[in-house]
Short mmCIF file of N, CA and C and ligand atoms in Angstrom, two decimals:
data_model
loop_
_atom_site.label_atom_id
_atom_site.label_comp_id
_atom_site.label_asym_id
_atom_site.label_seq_id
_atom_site.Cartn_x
_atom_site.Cartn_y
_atom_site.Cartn_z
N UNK J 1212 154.82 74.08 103.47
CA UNK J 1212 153.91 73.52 104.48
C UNK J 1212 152.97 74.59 105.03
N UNK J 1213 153.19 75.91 105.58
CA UNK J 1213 152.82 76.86 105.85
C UNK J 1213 151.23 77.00 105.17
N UNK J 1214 151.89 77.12 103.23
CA UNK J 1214 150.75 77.68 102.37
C UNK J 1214 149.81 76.62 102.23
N UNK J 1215 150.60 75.40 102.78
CA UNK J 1215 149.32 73.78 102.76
C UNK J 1215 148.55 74.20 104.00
N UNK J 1216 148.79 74.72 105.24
CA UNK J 1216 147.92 74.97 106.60
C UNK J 1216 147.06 76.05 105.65
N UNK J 1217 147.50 77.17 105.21
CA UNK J 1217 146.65 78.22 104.84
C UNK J 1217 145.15 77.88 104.61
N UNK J 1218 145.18 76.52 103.39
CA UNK J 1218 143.97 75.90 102.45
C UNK J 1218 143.34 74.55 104.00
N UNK J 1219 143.88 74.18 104.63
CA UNK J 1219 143.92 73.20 105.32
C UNK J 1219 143.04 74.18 106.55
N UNK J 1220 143.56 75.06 106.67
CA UNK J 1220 142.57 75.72 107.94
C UNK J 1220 141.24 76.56 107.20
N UNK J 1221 141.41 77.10 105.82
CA UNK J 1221 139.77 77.74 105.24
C UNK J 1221 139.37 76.09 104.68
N UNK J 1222 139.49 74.84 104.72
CA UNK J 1222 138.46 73.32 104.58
C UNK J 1222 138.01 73.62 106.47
N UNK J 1223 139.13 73.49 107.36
CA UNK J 1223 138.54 73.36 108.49
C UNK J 1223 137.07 74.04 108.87
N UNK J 1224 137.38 75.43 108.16
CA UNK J 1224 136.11 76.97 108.59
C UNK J 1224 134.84 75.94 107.31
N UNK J 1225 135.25 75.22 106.28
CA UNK J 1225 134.28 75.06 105.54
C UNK J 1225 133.24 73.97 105.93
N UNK J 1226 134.19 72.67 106.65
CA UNK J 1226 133.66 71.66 107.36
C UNK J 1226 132.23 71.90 108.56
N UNK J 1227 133.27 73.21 109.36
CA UNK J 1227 132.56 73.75 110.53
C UNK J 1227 130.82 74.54 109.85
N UNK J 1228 130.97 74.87 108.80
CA UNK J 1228 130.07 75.91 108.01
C UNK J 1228 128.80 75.14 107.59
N UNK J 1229 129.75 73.74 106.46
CA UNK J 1229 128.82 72.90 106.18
C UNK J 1229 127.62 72.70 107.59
N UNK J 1230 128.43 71.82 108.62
CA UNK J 1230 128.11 71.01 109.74
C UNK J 1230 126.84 71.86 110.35
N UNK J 1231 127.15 73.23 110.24
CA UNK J 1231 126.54 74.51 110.92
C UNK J 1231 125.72 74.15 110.43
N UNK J 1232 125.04 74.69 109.16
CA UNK J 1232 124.09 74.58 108.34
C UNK J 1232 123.10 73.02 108.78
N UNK J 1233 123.81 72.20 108.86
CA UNK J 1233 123.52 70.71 108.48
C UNK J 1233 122.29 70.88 110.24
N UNK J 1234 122.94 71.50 111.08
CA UNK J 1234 122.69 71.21 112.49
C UNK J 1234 121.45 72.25 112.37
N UNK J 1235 121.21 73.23 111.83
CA UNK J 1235 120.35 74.59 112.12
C UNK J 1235 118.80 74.07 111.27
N UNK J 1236 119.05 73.74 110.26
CA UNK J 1236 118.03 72.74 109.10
C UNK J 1236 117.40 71.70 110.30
N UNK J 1237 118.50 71.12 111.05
CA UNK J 1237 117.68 69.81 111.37
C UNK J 1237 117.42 70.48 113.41
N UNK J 1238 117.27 71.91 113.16
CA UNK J 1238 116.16 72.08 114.35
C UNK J 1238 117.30 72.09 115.82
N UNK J 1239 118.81 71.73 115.32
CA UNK J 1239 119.34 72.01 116.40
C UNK J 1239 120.35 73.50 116.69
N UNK J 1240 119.20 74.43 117.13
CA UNK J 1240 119.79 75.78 116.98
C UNK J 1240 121.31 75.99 117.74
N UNK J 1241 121.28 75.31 119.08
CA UNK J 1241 122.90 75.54 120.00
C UNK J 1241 123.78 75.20 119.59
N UNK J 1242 123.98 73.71 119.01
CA UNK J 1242 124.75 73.05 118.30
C UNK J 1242 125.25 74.12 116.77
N UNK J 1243 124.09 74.39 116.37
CA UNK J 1243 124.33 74.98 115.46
C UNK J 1243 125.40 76.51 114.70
N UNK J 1244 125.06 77.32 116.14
CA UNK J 1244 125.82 78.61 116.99
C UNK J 1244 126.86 78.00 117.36
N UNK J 1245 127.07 76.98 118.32
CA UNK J 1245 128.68 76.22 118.33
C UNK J 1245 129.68 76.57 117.45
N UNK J 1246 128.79 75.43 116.18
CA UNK J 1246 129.47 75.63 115.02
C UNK J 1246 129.74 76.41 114.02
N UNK J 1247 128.66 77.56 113.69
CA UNK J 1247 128.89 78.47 113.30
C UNK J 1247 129.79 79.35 113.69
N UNK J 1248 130.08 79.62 115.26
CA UNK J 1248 131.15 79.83 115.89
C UNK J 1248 132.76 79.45 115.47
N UNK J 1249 132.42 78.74 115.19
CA UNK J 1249 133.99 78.02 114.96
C UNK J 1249 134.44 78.19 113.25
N UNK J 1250 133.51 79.16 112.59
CA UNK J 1250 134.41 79.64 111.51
C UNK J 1250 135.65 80.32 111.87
N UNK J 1251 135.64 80.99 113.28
CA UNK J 1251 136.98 81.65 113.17
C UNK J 1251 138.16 80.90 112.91
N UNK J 1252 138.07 79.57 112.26
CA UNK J 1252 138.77 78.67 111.37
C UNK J 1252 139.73 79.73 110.55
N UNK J 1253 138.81 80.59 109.57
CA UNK J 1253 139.35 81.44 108.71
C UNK J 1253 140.23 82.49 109.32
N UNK J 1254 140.29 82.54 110.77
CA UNK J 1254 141.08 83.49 111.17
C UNK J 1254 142.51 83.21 110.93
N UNK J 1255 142.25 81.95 111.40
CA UNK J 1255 143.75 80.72 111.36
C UNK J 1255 144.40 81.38 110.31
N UNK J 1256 143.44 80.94 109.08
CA UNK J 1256 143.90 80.67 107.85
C UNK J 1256 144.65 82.21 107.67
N UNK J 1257 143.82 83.64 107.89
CA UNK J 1257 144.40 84.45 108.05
C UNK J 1257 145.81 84.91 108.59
N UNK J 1258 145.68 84.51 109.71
CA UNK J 1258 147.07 84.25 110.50
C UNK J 1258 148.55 84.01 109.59
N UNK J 1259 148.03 83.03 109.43
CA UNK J 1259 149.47 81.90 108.33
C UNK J 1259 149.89 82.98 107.27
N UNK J 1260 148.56 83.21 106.52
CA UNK J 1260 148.46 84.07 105.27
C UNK J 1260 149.45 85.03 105.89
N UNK J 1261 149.02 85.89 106.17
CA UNK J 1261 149.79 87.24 107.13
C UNK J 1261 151.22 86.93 107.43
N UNK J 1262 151.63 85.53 108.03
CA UNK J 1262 153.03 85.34 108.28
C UNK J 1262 154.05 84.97 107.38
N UNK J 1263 153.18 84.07 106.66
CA UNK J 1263 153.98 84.12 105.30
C UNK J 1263 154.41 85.40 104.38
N UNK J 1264 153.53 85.81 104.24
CA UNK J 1264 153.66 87.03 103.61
C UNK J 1264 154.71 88.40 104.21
N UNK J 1265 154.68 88.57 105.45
CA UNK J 1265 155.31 89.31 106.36
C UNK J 1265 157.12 89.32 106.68
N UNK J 1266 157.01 87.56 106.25
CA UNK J 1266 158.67 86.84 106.53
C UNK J 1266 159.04 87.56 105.13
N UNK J 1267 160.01 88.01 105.39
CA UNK J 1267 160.60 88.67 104.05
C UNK J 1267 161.03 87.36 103.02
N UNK J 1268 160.27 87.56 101.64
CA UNK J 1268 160.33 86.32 100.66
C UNK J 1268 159.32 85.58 100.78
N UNK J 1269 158.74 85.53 101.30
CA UNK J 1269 157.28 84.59 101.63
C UNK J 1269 156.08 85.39 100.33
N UNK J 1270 155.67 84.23 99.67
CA UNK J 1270 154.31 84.78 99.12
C UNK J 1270 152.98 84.10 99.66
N UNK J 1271 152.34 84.25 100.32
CA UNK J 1271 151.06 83.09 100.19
C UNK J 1271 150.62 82.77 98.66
N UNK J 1272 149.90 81.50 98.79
CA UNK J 1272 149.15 81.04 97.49
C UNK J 1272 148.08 80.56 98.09
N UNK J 1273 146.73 81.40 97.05
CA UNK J 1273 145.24 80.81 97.52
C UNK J 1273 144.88 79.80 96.43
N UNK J 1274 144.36 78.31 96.92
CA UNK J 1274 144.15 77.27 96.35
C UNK J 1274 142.39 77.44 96.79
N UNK J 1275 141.91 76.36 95.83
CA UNK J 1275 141.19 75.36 95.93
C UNK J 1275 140.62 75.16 97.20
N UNK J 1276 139.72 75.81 97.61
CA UNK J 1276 139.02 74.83 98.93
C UNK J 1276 138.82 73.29 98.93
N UNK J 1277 139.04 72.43 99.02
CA UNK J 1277 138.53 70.98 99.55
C UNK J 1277 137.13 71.69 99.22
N UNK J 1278 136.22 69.90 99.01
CA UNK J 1278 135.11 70.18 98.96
C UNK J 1278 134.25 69.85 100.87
N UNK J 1279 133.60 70.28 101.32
CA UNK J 1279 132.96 70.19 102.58
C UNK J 1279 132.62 68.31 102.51
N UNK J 1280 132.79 68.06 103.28
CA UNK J 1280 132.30 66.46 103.60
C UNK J 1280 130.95 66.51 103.47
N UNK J 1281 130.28 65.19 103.39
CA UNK J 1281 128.88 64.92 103.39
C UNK J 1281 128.54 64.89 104.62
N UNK J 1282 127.33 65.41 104.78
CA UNK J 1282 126.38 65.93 106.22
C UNK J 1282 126.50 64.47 107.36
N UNK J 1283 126.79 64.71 108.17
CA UNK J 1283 126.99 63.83 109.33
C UNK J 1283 125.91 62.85 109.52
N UNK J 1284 125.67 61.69 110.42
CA UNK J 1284 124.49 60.94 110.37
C UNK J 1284 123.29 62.06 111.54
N UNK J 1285 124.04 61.85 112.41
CA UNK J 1285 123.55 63.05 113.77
C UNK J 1285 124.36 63.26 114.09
N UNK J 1286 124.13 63.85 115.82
CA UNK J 1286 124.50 64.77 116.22
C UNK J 1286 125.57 64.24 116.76
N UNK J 1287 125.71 63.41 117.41
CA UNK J 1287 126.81 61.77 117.74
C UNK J 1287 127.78 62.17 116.92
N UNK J 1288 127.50 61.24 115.16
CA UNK J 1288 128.12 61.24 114.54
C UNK J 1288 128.99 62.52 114.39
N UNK J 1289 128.22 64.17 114.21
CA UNK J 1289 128.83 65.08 114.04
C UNK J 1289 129.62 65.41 114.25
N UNK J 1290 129.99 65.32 116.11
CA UNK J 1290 130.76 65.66 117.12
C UNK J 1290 132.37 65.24 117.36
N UNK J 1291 131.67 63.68 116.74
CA UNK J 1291 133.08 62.65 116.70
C UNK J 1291 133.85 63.21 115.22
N UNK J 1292 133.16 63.71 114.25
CA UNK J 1292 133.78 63.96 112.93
C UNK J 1292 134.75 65.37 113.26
N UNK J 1293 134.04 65.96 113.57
CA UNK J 1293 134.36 67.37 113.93
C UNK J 1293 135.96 67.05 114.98
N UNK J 1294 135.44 66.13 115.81
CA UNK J 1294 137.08 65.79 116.74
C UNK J 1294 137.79 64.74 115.88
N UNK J 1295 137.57 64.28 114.82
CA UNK J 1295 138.68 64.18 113.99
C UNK J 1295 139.29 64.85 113.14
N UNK J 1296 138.46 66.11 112.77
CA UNK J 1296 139.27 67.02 112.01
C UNK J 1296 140.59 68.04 112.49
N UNK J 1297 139.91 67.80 114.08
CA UNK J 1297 140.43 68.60 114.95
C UNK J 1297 141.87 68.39 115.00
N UNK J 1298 141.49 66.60 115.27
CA UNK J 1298 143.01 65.95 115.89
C UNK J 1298 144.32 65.73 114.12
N UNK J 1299 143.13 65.69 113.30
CA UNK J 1299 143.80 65.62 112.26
C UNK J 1299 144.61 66.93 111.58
N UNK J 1300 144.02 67.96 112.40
CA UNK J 1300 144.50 69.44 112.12
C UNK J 1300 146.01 69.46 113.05
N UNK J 1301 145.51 69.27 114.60
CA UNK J 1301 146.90 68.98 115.24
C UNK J 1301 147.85 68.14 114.76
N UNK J 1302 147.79 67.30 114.01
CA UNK J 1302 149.06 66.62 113.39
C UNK J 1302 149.57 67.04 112.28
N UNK J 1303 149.06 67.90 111.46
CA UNK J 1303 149.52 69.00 110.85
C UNK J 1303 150.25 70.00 111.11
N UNK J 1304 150.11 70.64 111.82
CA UNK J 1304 150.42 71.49 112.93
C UNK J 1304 151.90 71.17 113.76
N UNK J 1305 151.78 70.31 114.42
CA UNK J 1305 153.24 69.41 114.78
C UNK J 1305 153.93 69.22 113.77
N UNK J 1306 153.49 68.39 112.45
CA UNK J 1306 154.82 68.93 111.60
C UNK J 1306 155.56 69.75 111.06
N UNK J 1307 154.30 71.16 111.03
CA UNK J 1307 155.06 72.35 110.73
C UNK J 1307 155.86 72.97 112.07
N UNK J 1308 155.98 72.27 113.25
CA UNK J 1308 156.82 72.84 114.19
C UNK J 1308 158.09 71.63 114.39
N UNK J 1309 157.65 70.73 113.97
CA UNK J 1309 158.84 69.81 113.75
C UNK J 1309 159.80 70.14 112.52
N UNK J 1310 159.20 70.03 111.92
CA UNK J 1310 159.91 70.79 110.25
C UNK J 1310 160.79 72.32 110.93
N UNK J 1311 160.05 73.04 111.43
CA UNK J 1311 160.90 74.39 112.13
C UNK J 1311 161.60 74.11 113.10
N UNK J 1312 161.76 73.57 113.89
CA UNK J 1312 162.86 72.83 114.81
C UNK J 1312 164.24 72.37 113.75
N UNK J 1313 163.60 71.43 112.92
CA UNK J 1313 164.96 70.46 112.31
C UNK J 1313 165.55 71.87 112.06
N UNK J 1314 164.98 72.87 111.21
CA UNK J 1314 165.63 73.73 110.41
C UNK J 1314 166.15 75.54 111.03
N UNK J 1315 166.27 74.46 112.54
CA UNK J 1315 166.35 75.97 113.08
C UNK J 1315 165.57 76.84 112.88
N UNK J 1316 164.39 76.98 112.47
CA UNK J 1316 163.70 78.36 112.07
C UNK J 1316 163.06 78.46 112.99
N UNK J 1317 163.19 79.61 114.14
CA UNK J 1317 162.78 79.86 115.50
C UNK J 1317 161.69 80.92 115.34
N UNK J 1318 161.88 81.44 114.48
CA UNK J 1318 160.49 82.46 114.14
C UNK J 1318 159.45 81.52 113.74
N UNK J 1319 159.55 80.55 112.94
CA UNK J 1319 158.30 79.68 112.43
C UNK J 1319 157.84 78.42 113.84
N UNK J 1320 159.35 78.20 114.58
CA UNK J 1320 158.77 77.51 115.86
C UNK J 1320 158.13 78.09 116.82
N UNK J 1321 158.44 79.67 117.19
CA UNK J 1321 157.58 80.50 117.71
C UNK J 1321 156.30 80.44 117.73
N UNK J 1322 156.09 81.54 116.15
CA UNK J 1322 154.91 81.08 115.46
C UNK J 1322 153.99 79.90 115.79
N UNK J 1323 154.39 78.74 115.43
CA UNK J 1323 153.95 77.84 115.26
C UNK J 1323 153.14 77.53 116.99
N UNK J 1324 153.65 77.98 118.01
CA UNK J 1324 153.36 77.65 119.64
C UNK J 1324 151.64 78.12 119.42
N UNK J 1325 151.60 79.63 119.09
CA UNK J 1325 150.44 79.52 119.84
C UNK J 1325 149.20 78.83 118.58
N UNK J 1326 149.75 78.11 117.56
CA UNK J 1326 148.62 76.91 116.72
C UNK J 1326 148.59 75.72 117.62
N UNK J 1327 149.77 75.42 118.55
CA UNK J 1327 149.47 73.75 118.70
C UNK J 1327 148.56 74.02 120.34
N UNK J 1328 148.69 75.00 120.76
CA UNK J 1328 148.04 75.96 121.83
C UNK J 1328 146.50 75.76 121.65
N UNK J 1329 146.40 76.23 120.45
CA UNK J 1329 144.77 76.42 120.09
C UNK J 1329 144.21 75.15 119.85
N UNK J 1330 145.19 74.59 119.21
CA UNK J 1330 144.81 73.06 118.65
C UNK J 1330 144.51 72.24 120.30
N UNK J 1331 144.81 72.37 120.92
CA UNK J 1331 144.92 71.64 122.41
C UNK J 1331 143.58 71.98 123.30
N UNK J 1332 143.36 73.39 122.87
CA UNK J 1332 141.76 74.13 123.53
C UNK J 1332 140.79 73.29 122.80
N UNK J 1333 141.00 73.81 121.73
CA UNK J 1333 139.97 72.98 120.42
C UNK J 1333 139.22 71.66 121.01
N UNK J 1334 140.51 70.35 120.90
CA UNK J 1334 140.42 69.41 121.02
C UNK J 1334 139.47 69.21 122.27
N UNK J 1335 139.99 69.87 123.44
CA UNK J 1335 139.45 69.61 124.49
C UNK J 1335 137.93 70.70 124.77
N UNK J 1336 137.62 71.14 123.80
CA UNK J 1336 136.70 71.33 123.70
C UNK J 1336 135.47 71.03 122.82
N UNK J 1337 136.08 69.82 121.68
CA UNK J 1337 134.90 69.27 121.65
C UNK J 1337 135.04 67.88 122.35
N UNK J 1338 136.00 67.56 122.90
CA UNK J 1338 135.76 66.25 123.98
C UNK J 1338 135.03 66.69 125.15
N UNK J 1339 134.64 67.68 125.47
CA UNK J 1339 133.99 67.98 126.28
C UNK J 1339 132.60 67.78 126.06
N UNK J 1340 132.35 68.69 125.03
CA UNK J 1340 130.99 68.93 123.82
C UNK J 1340 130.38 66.98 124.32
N UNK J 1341 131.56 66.02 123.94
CA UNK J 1341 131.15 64.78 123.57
C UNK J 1341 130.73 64.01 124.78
N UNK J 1342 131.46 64.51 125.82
CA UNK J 1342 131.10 63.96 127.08
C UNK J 1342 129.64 64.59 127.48
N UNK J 1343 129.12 65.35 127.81
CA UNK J 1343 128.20 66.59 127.67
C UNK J 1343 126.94 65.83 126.88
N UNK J 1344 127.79 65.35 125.55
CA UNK J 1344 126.45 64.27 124.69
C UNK J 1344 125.92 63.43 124.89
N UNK J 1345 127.37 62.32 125.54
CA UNK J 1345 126.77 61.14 125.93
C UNK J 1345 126.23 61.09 127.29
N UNK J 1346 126.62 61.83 127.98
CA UNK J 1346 125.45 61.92 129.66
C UNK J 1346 124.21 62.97 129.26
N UNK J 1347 123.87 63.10 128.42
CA UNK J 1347 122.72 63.48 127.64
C UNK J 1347 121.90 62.00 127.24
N UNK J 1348 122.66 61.49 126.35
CA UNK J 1348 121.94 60.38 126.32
C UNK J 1348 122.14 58.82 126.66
N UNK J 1349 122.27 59.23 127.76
CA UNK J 1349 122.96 58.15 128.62
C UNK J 1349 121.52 57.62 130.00
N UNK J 1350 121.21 56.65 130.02
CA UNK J 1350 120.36 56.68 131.49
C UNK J 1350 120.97 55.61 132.25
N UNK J 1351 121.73 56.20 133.64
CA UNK J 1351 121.97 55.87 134.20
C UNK J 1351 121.20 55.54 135.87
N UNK J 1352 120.99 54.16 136.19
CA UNK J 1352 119.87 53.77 137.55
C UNK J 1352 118.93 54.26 137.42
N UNK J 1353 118.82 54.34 135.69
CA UNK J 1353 117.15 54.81 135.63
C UNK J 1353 116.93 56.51 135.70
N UNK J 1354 118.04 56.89 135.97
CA UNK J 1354 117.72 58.57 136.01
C UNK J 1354 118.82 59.57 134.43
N UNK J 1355 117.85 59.73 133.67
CA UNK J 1355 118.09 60.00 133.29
C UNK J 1355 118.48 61.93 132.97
N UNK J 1356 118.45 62.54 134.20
CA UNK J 1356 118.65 63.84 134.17
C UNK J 1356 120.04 64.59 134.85
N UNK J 1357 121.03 63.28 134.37
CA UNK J 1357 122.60 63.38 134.80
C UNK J 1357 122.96 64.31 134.16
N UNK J 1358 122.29 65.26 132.84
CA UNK J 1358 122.95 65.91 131.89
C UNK J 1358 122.97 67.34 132.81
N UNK J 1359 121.29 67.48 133.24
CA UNK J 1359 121.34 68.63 134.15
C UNK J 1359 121.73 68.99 135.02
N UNK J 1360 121.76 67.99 136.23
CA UNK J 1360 122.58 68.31 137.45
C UNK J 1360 123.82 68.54 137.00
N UNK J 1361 124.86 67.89 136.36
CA UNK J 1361 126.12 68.04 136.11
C UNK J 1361 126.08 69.33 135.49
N UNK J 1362 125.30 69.93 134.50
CA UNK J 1362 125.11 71.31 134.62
C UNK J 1362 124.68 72.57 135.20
N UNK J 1363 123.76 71.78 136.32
CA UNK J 1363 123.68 72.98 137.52
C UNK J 1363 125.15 72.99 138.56
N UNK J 1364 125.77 72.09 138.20
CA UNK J 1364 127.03 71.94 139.32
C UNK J 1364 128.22 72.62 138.40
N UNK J 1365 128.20 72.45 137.44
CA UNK J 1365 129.19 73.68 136.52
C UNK J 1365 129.27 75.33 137.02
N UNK J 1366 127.35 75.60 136.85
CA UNK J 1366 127.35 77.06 137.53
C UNK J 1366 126.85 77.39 139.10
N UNK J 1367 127.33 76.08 139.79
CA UNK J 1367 127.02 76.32 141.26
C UNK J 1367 128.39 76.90 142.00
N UNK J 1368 127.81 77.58 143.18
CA UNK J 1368 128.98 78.77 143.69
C UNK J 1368 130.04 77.52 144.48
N UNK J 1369 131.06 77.93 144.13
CA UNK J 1369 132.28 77.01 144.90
C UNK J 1369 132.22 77.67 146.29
N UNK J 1370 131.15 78.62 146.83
CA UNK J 1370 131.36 79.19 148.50
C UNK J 1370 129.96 78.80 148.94
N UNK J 1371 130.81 77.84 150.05
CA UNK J 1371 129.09 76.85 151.12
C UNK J 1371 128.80 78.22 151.97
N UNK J 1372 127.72 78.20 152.14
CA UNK J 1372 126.70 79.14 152.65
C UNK J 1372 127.35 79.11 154.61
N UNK J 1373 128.07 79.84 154.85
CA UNK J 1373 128.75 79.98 156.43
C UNK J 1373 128.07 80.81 156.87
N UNK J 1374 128.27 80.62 158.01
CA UNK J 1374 127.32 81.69 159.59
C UNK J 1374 128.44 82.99 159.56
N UNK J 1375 127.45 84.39 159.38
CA UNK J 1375 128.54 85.56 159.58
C UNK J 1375 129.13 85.42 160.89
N UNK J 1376 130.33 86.16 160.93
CA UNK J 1376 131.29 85.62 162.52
C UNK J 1376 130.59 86.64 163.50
N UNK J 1377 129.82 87.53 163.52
CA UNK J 1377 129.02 88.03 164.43
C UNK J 1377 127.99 86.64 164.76
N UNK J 1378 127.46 85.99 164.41
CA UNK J 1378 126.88 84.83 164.60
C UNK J 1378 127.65 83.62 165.84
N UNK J 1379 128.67 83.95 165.41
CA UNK J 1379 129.62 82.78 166.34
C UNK J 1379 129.31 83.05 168.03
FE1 FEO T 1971 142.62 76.32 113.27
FE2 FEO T 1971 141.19 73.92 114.96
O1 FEO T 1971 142.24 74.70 113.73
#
């Protein structure tokens, strides 16, 4: 299962790569850096590689990349694909810590914590991405600049402007 995540996390870095590309062509540079960002997919894949190999008896095996999916419709579409690979990665992931549970193997359930960890950031970070999209293109009572305020209120100071106590 391990050497199946290995190939399963360099498709994830390839998906993200394609998508990159797909987003930078069609003029959307941020989106694009997002995703280009998120090759550290291959780190994953590194990771596993490394642990397998490390557990005394372990060999990794390098397969076959998957081929990259076909280019998304937009940017919509992208976002939602991308959070299914995500969620489809986390259920992967759970079975290789379920599988290490049944079998007692506490080094591979270890292991395994800080993937379902990342998998949990991930997720909730492109549900964020998606929320972010749709109050983008969303018009609500006619005002359609909900995307910005909700982003000036992200980097607004959590301290209300008080009278110095020499003032009092
Ligand atoms: Fe390494 Fe989001 O998976």
């Amino acid at each position: 299962m391990l050497n199946k995540q290995v190939m399963v996390e360099a498709f994830q870095a390839q998906v993200y790569l394609s998508y990159a590309s797909w987003a930078e062509v069609n003029s959307f540079a941020g989106i694009a850096n997002f995703l280009y960002g998120h090759m550290h997919e291959r780190e994953h894949m590194f990771k596993i590689l490394k642990y397998i190999n490390d557990r005394g008896g372990g060999k990794a095996k390098i397969e076959a990349i998957d081929k990259a999916p076909e280019n998304p419709k937009d940017i919509g579409d992208c976002l939602q694909k991308i959070l299914k690979h995500e969620i489809d990665n986390s259920k992967k992931i759970d079975q290789i810590v379920n599988l290490a549970h049944e079998e007692k193997d506490w080094a591979t359930f270890s292991f395994g914590q800080w993937f379902v960890q990342k998998q949990i950031e991930e997720e909730s970070l492109v549900n964020g991405i998606i929320d972010k999209y749709n109050l983008a293109s969303t018009e609500v009572d006619g005002n359609t600049s909900l995307y910005e305020m909700d982003r000036d209120l992200t980097n607004a100071s959590q301290e209300a402007e008080t009278p110095r106590e020499e003032e009092f």
